[in-house]
Amino acid sequence: MTKIKTFMGRHKKLCILVGVLAVLYLGYSLILKPRAAAAAAAAIPPVQTLTLEQGEICSTLSASGTVTSDTVCEVSTTLTYPVAELKVAVGDRVQEGDVIALLDTESLDADIAARQKDQSASAQKAQLAVDQAARRVEDAKNKKKIDEERWGDMDRTAWDDLMRSDSLAIEDAQDALNNAILDQKSQSSSDLQKLYQNKADCTITAPKAGVITSLAKVGGTGTIATIEDPALPLLEVNIKEYDINRIQTGQAVQITTGAQDTFSGTVSLIAPKAEKSSSGENLFAVRIRFENPSDALKLGMSAKAQITLDKRENVFVVPLDALGTDPEGNAVVYAKQPDGSFSPLVVTTGLESDFEAEISGEGLSEGMEIQSLAPEMGA
């Protein structure tokens, strides 16, 4: 005891420091350490779970396109005369046969007038040839009549030769008349008739009913107008070649336009041949027909299609994040046990969507709790 007192006397400051440290440690053990443990426990988030239920899952393919019409008619002409006057405007509804535009026929009219003048001269010349050939036939026939009266004035052989010569002369004259008539007819139905037809074709009419969606300008040539029917809209999308064999006619489609209106549709046509895109990809055109079009649907709108490739009903469906993998590579979900822990349950996956998967297997039951986010293997 004397030694202890002596030591404490000599090391008074050290003893005080040890005492302070002891008090601090006791306070930490009794107060701070339990509080830190409680705070750490509170910082661990609780396990998020979901209730397993049967439902519906769809596998879909997304594609974007533009709303167009099932009946698109390009009105064009091979004539090179420019548009002189437009009879309609974009947005107008036309009926079959309505006049859309008139072409400038000034040069054509000049050609017709010149050709008519030439035709008149040619017709006069052709008529003169016909008249001359007709007179030749008449002269040949008259000569034969006169020569027939010479029977008895010459011997029989000479008379027979004369008759034969007269008959041949009549045949030759008749052939010349026939040829002259044919030339006359061909003269009247040649170039001038074609010019008359071109004149008629300069009045551009609508080949079918619909709405004018594009129109040439005055002075334009070639394509005059585009006629479409808004009552028969369709959506045309392009599908890449590695997806095209998943598409079939009749598949259901959910369509959302750029105006955020939604419509139902079905795949109606799949192009039999791919077309190369500007980037060199092989793309197949797929047409989707709207089942419930309304006035909210406008031609030219952008739209996104969700094509239903496959569908399952009354099956267990879980988020993809709830699926894990056990050490053997099996798909598992983590089911909650009576003691609150979670254990892996091997499942078989089926149809998958972008966010969910169909699962089946022994031990699954409606209403059981599973982890919403499966832990990583080894965690």
Short mmCIF file of C-alpha atoms in Angstrom, two decimals:
data_model
loop_
_atom_site.label_atom_id
_atom_site.label_comp_id
_atom_site.label_asym_id
_atom_site.label_seq_id
_atom_site.Cartn_x
_atom_site.Cartn_y
_atom_site.Cartn_z
CA MET A 1 0.00 0.00 0.00
CA THR A 2 2.92 2.29 0.88
CA LYS A 3 4.45 1.60 -2.55
CA ILE A 4 1.21 2.45 -4.29
CA LYS A 5 0.89 5.72 -2.42
CA THR A 6 4.50 6.51 -3.20
CA PHE A 7 3.90 5.73 -6.97
CA MET A 8 0.75 7.84 -7.07
CA GLY A 9 2.54 10.66 -5.37
CA ARG A 10 5.34 10.62 -7.86
CA HIS A 11 2.98 10.14 -10.93
CA LYS A 12 -0.01 12.18 -9.90
CA LYS A 13 -0.69 13.59 -13.39
CA LEU A 14 -0.52 10.15 -14.99
CA CYS A 15 -2.99 8.77 -12.48
CA ILE A 16 -5.42 11.57 -13.14
CA LEU A 17 -5.18 10.88 -16.93
CA VAL A 18 -5.84 7.18 -16.41
CA GLY A 19 -8.84 7.99 -14.26
CA VAL A 20 -10.30 10.27 -16.88
CA LEU A 21 -9.81 7.64 -19.58
CA ALA A 22 -11.50 5.05 -17.42
CA VAL A 23 -14.52 7.29 -16.87
CA LEU A 24 -14.74 8.00 -20.60
CA TYR A 25 -14.57 4.31 -21.51
CA LEU A 26 -17.25 3.49 -18.96
CA GLY A 27 -19.50 6.19 -20.41
CA TYR A 28 -18.91 4.94 -23.95
CA SER A 29 -19.69 1.35 -22.95
CA LEU A 30 -22.84 2.23 -21.05
CA ILE A 31 -24.29 5.00 -23.26
CA LEU A 32 -22.58 5.74 -26.59
CA LYS A 33 -21.87 2.20 -27.78
CA PRO A 34 -25.52 1.03 -27.47
CA ARG A 35 -26.67 4.17 -29.23
CA ALA A 36 -24.16 3.67 -32.10
CA ALA A 37 -25.28 0.06 -32.49
CA ALA A 38 -28.89 1.14 -32.60
CA ALA A 39 -28.10 3.84 -35.19
CA ALA A 40 -26.21 1.33 -37.34
CA ALA A 41 -29.12 -1.07 -37.18
CA ALA A 42 -31.53 1.69 -38.14
CA ALA A 43 -29.33 2.62 -41.12
CA ILE A 44 -29.76 -0.88 -42.68
CA PRO A 45 -32.80 -0.61 -44.97
CA PRO A 46 -35.51 -3.20 -44.49
CA VAL A 47 -35.86 -5.91 -47.14
CA GLN A 48 -38.40 -4.88 -49.77
CA THR A 49 -40.87 -7.61 -50.70
CA LEU A 50 -43.72 -8.17 -53.11
CA THR A 51 -46.70 -10.49 -53.03
CA LEU A 52 -46.65 -13.21 -55.69
CA GLU A 53 -49.78 -13.03 -57.82
CA GLN A 54 -51.04 -14.50 -61.06
CA GLY A 55 -51.47 -12.09 -63.93
CA GLU A 56 -50.83 -11.36 -67.57
CA ILE A 57 -47.54 -10.83 -69.39
CA CYS A 58 -46.88 -9.75 -72.97
CA SER A 59 -43.76 -9.88 -75.08
CA THR A 60 -43.69 -6.83 -77.36
CA LEU A 61 -41.58 -5.25 -80.06
CA SER A 62 -41.38 -1.47 -80.41
CA ALA A 63 -41.18 0.36 -83.71
CA SER A 64 -41.79 3.92 -84.84
CA GLY A 65 -43.27 5.25 -88.05
CA THR A 66 -45.54 7.80 -89.67
CA VAL A 67 -49.31 7.74 -90.09
CA THR A 68 -50.26 7.56 -93.75
CA SER A 69 -53.29 6.45 -95.76
CA ASP A 70 -54.21 3.03 -97.02
CA THR A 71 -55.04 4.69 -100.34
CA VAL A 72 -52.25 6.97 -101.54
CA CYS A 73 -52.59 8.15 -105.13
CA GLU A 74 -49.86 10.10 -106.87
CA VAL A 75 -51.35 12.19 -109.67
CA SER A 76 -48.69 12.77 -112.33
CA THR A 77 -48.28 13.36 -116.05
CA THR A 78 -45.65 12.49 -118.63
CA LEU A 79 -46.35 15.73 -120.47
CA THR A 80 -43.66 18.38 -120.06
CA TYR A 81 -45.98 21.37 -120.13
CA PRO A 82 -45.85 23.36 -116.83
CA VAL A 83 -48.82 23.86 -114.51
CA ALA A 84 -50.68 27.02 -115.52
CA GLU A 85 -53.52 26.98 -112.99
CA LEU A 86 -54.42 25.05 -109.84
CA LYS A 87 -58.10 24.30 -109.22
CA VAL A 88 -57.68 22.90 -105.67
CA ALA A 89 -55.66 23.55 -102.52
CA VAL A 90 -53.98 21.27 -100.00
CA GLY A 91 -56.66 19.94 -97.64
CA ASP A 92 -59.47 20.06 -100.20
CA ARG A 93 -61.59 16.93 -100.63
CA VAL A 94 -62.05 15.90 -104.27
CA GLN A 95 -64.21 13.38 -106.04
CA GLU A 96 -63.16 11.15 -108.91
CA GLY A 97 -63.06 13.24 -112.10
CA ASP A 98 -62.72 16.64 -110.40
CA VAL A 99 -60.29 18.98 -112.16
CA ILE A 100 -57.10 19.45 -110.14
CA ALA A 101 -54.94 21.54 -112.46
CA LEU A 102 -54.59 22.90 -115.99
CA LEU A 103 -51.30 22.74 -117.86
CA ASP A 104 -49.95 25.57 -120.00
CA THR A 105 -50.93 24.72 -123.61
CA GLU A 106 -49.55 27.80 -125.36
CA SER A 107 -46.78 25.93 -127.17
CA LEU A 108 -49.08 22.97 -127.74
CA ASP A 109 -51.73 25.19 -129.33
CA ALA A 110 -49.07 26.58 -131.66
CA ASP A 111 -48.04 23.05 -132.62
CA ILE A 112 -51.66 22.12 -133.30
CA ALA A 113 -52.21 25.20 -135.48
CA ALA A 114 -49.05 24.48 -137.49
CA ARG A 115 -49.96 20.84 -137.85
CA GLN A 116 -53.51 21.73 -138.90
CA LYS A 117 -52.07 23.94 -141.66
CA ASP A 118 -49.78 21.16 -142.82
CA GLN A 119 -52.65 18.71 -142.52
CA SER A 120 -54.83 20.90 -144.73
CA ALA A 121 -52.20 20.99 -147.45
CA SER A 122 -51.60 17.26 -147.12
CA ALA A 123 -55.32 16.58 -147.20
CA GLN A 124 -55.69 18.58 -150.42
CA LYS A 125 -52.80 16.69 -151.97
CA ALA A 126 -54.22 13.35 -150.84
CA GLN A 127 -57.67 14.24 -152.17
CA LEU A 128 -56.15 15.20 -155.53
CA ALA A 129 -54.42 11.82 -155.67
CA VAL A 130 -57.70 10.06 -154.91
CA ASP A 131 -59.55 12.05 -157.58
CA GLN A 132 -56.89 11.31 -160.16
CA ALA A 133 -56.90 7.61 -159.32
CA ALA A 134 -60.71 7.52 -159.54
CA ARG A 135 -60.63 9.15 -162.98
CA ARG A 136 -58.06 6.61 -164.08
CA VAL A 137 -60.38 3.78 -163.05
CA GLU A 138 -63.28 5.42 -164.88
CA ASP A 139 -61.15 5.92 -168.02
CA ALA A 140 -60.03 2.29 -167.95
CA LYS A 141 -63.61 1.08 -167.65
CA ASN A 142 -64.79 3.36 -170.48
CA LYS A 143 -62.00 2.13 -172.75
CA LYS A 144 -62.99 -1.45 -172.11
CA LYS A 145 -66.61 -0.68 -173.05
CA ILE A 146 -65.48 0.90 -176.30
CA ASP A 147 -63.15 -1.99 -177.08
CA GLU A 148 -65.94 -4.51 -176.39
CA GLU A 149 -67.90 -3.00 -179.35
CA ARG A 150 -65.02 -3.85 -181.68
CA TRP A 151 -66.03 -7.52 -181.56
CA GLY A 152 -66.22 -8.63 -185.16
CA ASP A 153 -63.85 -5.94 -186.41
CA MET A 154 -60.81 -8.11 -185.53
CA ASP A 155 -60.01 -11.74 -185.21
CA ARG A 156 -60.87 -13.57 -181.95
CA THR A 157 -57.29 -13.86 -180.72
CA ALA A 158 -56.59 -10.13 -181.07
CA TRP A 159 -59.92 -9.26 -179.41
CA ASP A 160 -59.21 -11.60 -176.47
CA ASP A 161 -55.78 -10.00 -175.98
CA LEU A 162 -57.38 -6.53 -176.03
CA MET A 163 -59.97 -7.50 -173.39
CA ARG A 164 -57.29 -9.01 -171.21
CA SER A 165 -55.23 -5.81 -171.46
CA ASP A 166 -58.25 -3.63 -170.64
CA SER A 167 -59.10 -5.75 -167.57
CA LEU A 168 -55.53 -5.49 -166.28
CA ALA A 169 -55.62 -1.72 -166.78
CA ILE A 170 -58.83 -1.51 -164.71
CA GLU A 171 -57.26 -3.63 -161.94
CA ASP A 172 -54.14 -1.45 -161.86
CA ALA A 173 -56.21 1.73 -161.70
CA GLN A 174 -58.38 0.29 -158.91
CA ASP A 175 -55.27 -0.68 -156.90
CA ALA A 176 -53.94 2.87 -157.29
CA LEU A 177 -57.28 4.26 -156.07
CA ASN A 178 -57.30 1.97 -153.04
CA ASN A 179 -53.77 3.02 -152.11
CA ALA A 180 -54.65 6.70 -152.50
CA ILE A 181 -57.65 6.28 -150.19
CA LEU A 182 -55.49 4.51 -147.56
CA ASP A 183 -52.91 7.30 -147.72
CA GLN A 184 -55.67 9.85 -147.25
CA LYS A 185 -56.99 8.08 -144.13
CA SER A 186 -53.53 7.72 -142.61
CA GLN A 187 -52.88 11.42 -143.17
CA SER A 188 -55.97 12.38 -141.15
CA SER A 189 -55.23 10.15 -138.10
CA SER A 190 -51.50 10.64 -137.52
CA ASP A 191 -49.62 13.34 -135.58
CA LEU A 192 -52.54 15.73 -135.33
CA GLN A 193 -54.64 13.18 -133.45
CA LYS A 194 -51.82 12.74 -130.95
CA LEU A 195 -51.64 16.49 -130.42
CA TYR A 196 -55.38 16.60 -129.83
CA GLN A 197 -55.00 13.88 -127.20
CA ASN A 198 -52.19 15.80 -125.48
CA LYS A 199 -54.46 18.84 -125.41
CA ALA A 200 -57.14 16.81 -123.62
CA ASP A 201 -54.55 15.39 -121.19
CA CYS A 202 -53.53 18.91 -120.13
CA THR A 203 -56.65 18.97 -117.98
CA ILE A 204 -55.51 17.01 -114.89
CA THR A 205 -58.35 15.27 -113.02
CA ALA A 206 -58.56 13.23 -109.82
CA PRO A 207 -58.44 9.47 -110.54
CA LYS A 208 -60.15 8.74 -107.19
CA ALA A 209 -61.83 10.46 -104.27
CA GLY A 210 -59.86 11.69 -101.27
CA VAL A 211 -58.07 14.66 -99.71
CA ILE A 212 -55.29 16.63 -101.41
CA THR A 213 -52.24 16.21 -99.16
CA SER A 214 -49.59 17.67 -101.47
CA LEU A 215 -49.78 19.86 -104.54
CA ALA A 216 -47.39 21.12 -107.19
CA LYS A 217 -46.77 24.83 -107.64
CA VAL A 218 -47.70 26.82 -110.71
CA GLY A 219 -44.91 26.23 -113.21
CA GLY A 220 -44.16 22.73 -111.89
CA THR A 221 -44.11 19.53 -113.95
CA GLY A 222 -44.27 15.79 -113.30
CA THR A 223 -46.12 14.95 -110.06
CA ILE A 224 -49.13 17.26 -109.76
CA ALA A 225 -50.77 16.14 -106.52
CA THR A 226 -51.06 13.44 -103.88
CA ILE A 227 -54.53 12.22 -102.90
CA GLU A 228 -55.05 10.30 -99.65
CA ASP A 229 -58.08 9.14 -97.70
CA PRO A 230 -57.91 10.09 -93.99
CA ALA A 231 -60.79 7.69 -93.30
CA LEU A 232 -58.43 4.77 -94.04
CA PRO A 233 -55.29 5.54 -91.99
CA LEU A 234 -52.44 3.10 -91.44
CA LEU A 235 -49.08 3.15 -89.73
CA GLU A 236 -46.04 1.96 -91.64
CA VAL A 237 -42.96 0.96 -89.63
CA ASN A 238 -39.63 -0.62 -90.55
CA ILE A 239 -38.53 -3.82 -88.82
CA LYS A 240 -34.94 -5.06 -88.78
CA GLU A 241 -34.26 -8.41 -90.41
CA TYR A 242 -33.37 -10.21 -87.16
CA ASP A 243 -36.83 -9.35 -85.77
CA ILE A 244 -38.98 -9.80 -88.88
CA ASN A 245 -39.68 -13.52 -88.37
CA ARG A 246 -41.29 -12.67 -85.01
CA ILE A 247 -43.90 -10.55 -86.79
CA GLN A 248 -47.10 -12.10 -88.15
CA THR A 249 -50.20 -10.61 -89.74
CA GLY A 250 -53.06 -10.32 -87.28
CA GLN A 251 -50.87 -9.53 -84.25
CA ALA A 252 -52.35 -6.93 -81.93
CA VAL A 253 -50.68 -3.52 -81.75
CA GLN A 254 -50.92 -0.67 -79.26
CA ILE A 255 -50.24 2.66 -80.99
CA THR A 256 -49.31 5.96 -79.36
CA THR A 257 -49.14 9.07 -81.54
CA GLY A 258 -46.90 12.06 -81.05
CA ALA A 259 -49.97 13.83 -79.64
CA GLN A 260 -50.12 11.09 -76.95
CA ASP A 261 -53.40 9.64 -78.19
CA THR A 262 -53.61 5.85 -78.08
CA PHE A 263 -55.20 3.51 -80.59
CA SER A 264 -55.52 -0.21 -81.20
CA GLY A 265 -54.41 -1.82 -84.41
CA THR A 266 -53.36 -5.05 -86.10
CA VAL A 267 -50.50 -6.03 -88.37
CA SER A 268 -52.03 -6.14 -91.87
CA LEU A 269 -49.08 -6.50 -94.25
CA ILE A 270 -45.44 -7.58 -94.13
CA ALA A 271 -43.26 -6.66 -97.10
CA PRO A 272 -41.92 -9.76 -98.88
CA LYS A 273 -38.61 -8.03 -99.61
CA ALA A 274 -36.27 -5.91 -97.52
CA GLU A 275 -35.07 -2.47 -98.50
CA LYS A 276 -31.65 -1.15 -97.53
CA SER A 277 -31.58 1.91 -95.29
CA SER A 278 -29.13 4.77 -95.69
CA SER A 279 -26.92 3.03 -93.11
CA GLY A 280 -26.97 -0.26 -95.05
CA GLU A 281 -29.40 -2.13 -92.77
CA ASN A 282 -31.98 -4.50 -94.27
CA LEU A 283 -35.41 -3.24 -93.22
CA PHE A 284 -38.83 -4.75 -93.89
CA ALA A 285 -41.84 -2.46 -94.19
CA VAL A 286 -44.73 -3.53 -91.96
CA ARG A 287 -48.18 -1.98 -92.24
CA ILE A 288 -50.47 -1.65 -89.23
CA ARG A 289 -54.18 -0.95 -89.69
CA PHE A 290 -56.02 1.14 -87.09
CA GLU A 291 -59.09 -0.48 -85.55
CA ASN A 292 -60.58 2.64 -83.95
CA PRO A 293 -59.44 5.75 -85.85
CA SER A 294 -60.85 9.10 -84.80
CA ASP A 295 -60.54 12.77 -85.74
CA ALA A 296 -57.57 12.99 -83.35
CA LEU A 297 -55.57 10.87 -85.80
CA LYS A 298 -53.95 13.00 -88.49
CA LEU A 299 -52.05 11.93 -91.59
CA GLY A 300 -48.34 12.59 -91.23
CA MET A 301 -48.29 12.18 -87.43
CA SER A 302 -45.40 10.29 -85.86
CA ALA A 303 -46.43 7.23 -83.87
CA LYS A 304 -44.90 4.43 -81.82
CA ALA A 305 -46.19 0.88 -82.13
CA GLN A 306 -46.00 -1.82 -79.48
CA ILE A 307 -46.51 -5.08 -81.40
CA THR A 308 -47.66 -7.96 -79.19
CA LEU A 309 -45.48 -10.95 -80.12
CA ASP A 310 -46.78 -13.34 -77.45
CA LYS A 311 -49.09 -13.25 -74.45
CA ARG A 312 -49.66 -15.38 -71.32
CA GLU A 313 -52.56 -15.13 -68.89
CA ASN A 314 -53.10 -16.52 -65.37
CA VAL A 315 -49.38 -17.09 -64.75
CA PHE A 316 -47.03 -15.99 -61.98
CA VAL A 317 -45.27 -12.79 -63.00
CA VAL A 318 -42.36 -11.11 -61.19
CA PRO A 319 -40.08 -8.15 -61.98
CA LEU A 320 -36.83 -9.11 -63.66
CA ASP A 321 -35.00 -7.60 -60.66
CA ALA A 322 -36.57 -10.24 -58.39
CA LEU A 323 -34.86 -13.05 -60.31
CA GLY A 324 -31.51 -14.31 -59.10
CA THR A 325 -29.16 -17.17 -59.93
CA ASP A 326 -27.95 -19.91 -57.59
CA PRO A 327 -24.41 -21.39 -57.71
CA GLU A 328 -25.61 -24.08 -60.13
CA GLY A 329 -26.90 -21.45 -62.57
CA ASN A 330 -30.60 -22.04 -61.85
CA ALA A 331 -33.03 -19.13 -61.82
CA VAL A 332 -34.32 -18.46 -58.31
CA VAL A 333 -36.56 -16.14 -56.35
CA TYR A 334 -36.03 -15.49 -52.66
CA ALA A 335 -39.09 -16.53 -50.66
CA LYS A 336 -39.76 -15.30 -47.12
CA GLN A 337 -39.65 -17.98 -44.42
CA PRO A 338 -41.71 -18.09 -41.16
CA ASP A 339 -38.70 -16.83 -39.19
CA GLY A 340 -38.43 -13.76 -41.43
CA SER A 341 -35.40 -14.94 -43.37
CA PHE A 342 -35.31 -15.44 -47.15
CA SER A 343 -34.23 -18.59 -48.95
CA PRO A 344 -33.78 -19.25 -52.67
CA LEU A 345 -36.50 -21.15 -54.51
CA VAL A 346 -35.62 -22.63 -57.91
CA VAL A 347 -38.03 -21.55 -60.67
CA THR A 348 -38.45 -21.99 -64.42
CA THR A 349 -38.68 -18.78 -66.42
CA GLY A 350 -41.01 -18.43 -69.40
CA LEU A 351 -42.14 -15.43 -71.41
CA GLU A 352 -40.30 -12.19 -70.71
CA SER A 353 -41.18 -8.57 -71.35
CA ASP A 354 -38.91 -5.56 -70.95
CA PHE A 355 -39.50 -5.47 -67.19
CA GLU A 356 -41.15 -8.74 -66.09
CA ALA A 357 -40.85 -12.49 -66.45
CA GLU A 358 -43.17 -15.45 -66.20
CA ILE A 359 -42.10 -18.02 -63.58
CA SER A 360 -43.30 -21.48 -62.60
CA GLY A 361 -42.11 -24.27 -60.31
CA GLU A 362 -42.81 -26.29 -57.20
CA GLY A 363 -43.28 -24.31 -54.04
CA LEU A 364 -44.76 -21.23 -55.68
CA SER A 365 -48.12 -20.18 -54.33
CA GLU A 366 -50.38 -17.20 -54.66
CA GLY A 367 -49.81 -14.62 -51.92
CA MET A 368 -46.30 -15.70 -50.88
CA GLU A 369 -43.78 -12.94 -50.19
CA ILE A 370 -40.57 -12.74 -52.19
CA GLN A 371 -37.75 -10.24 -52.27
CA SER A 372 -38.32 -7.45 -54.78
CA LEU A 373 -34.58 -7.23 -55.47
CA ALA A 374 -32.71 -10.51 -55.56
CA PRO A 375 -29.27 -10.41 -53.91
CA GLU A 376 -26.25 -10.91 -56.08
CA MET A 377 -24.73 -14.40 -56.06
CA GLY A 378 -22.37 -14.74 -53.13
CA ALA A 379 -23.84 -11.74 -51.30
#
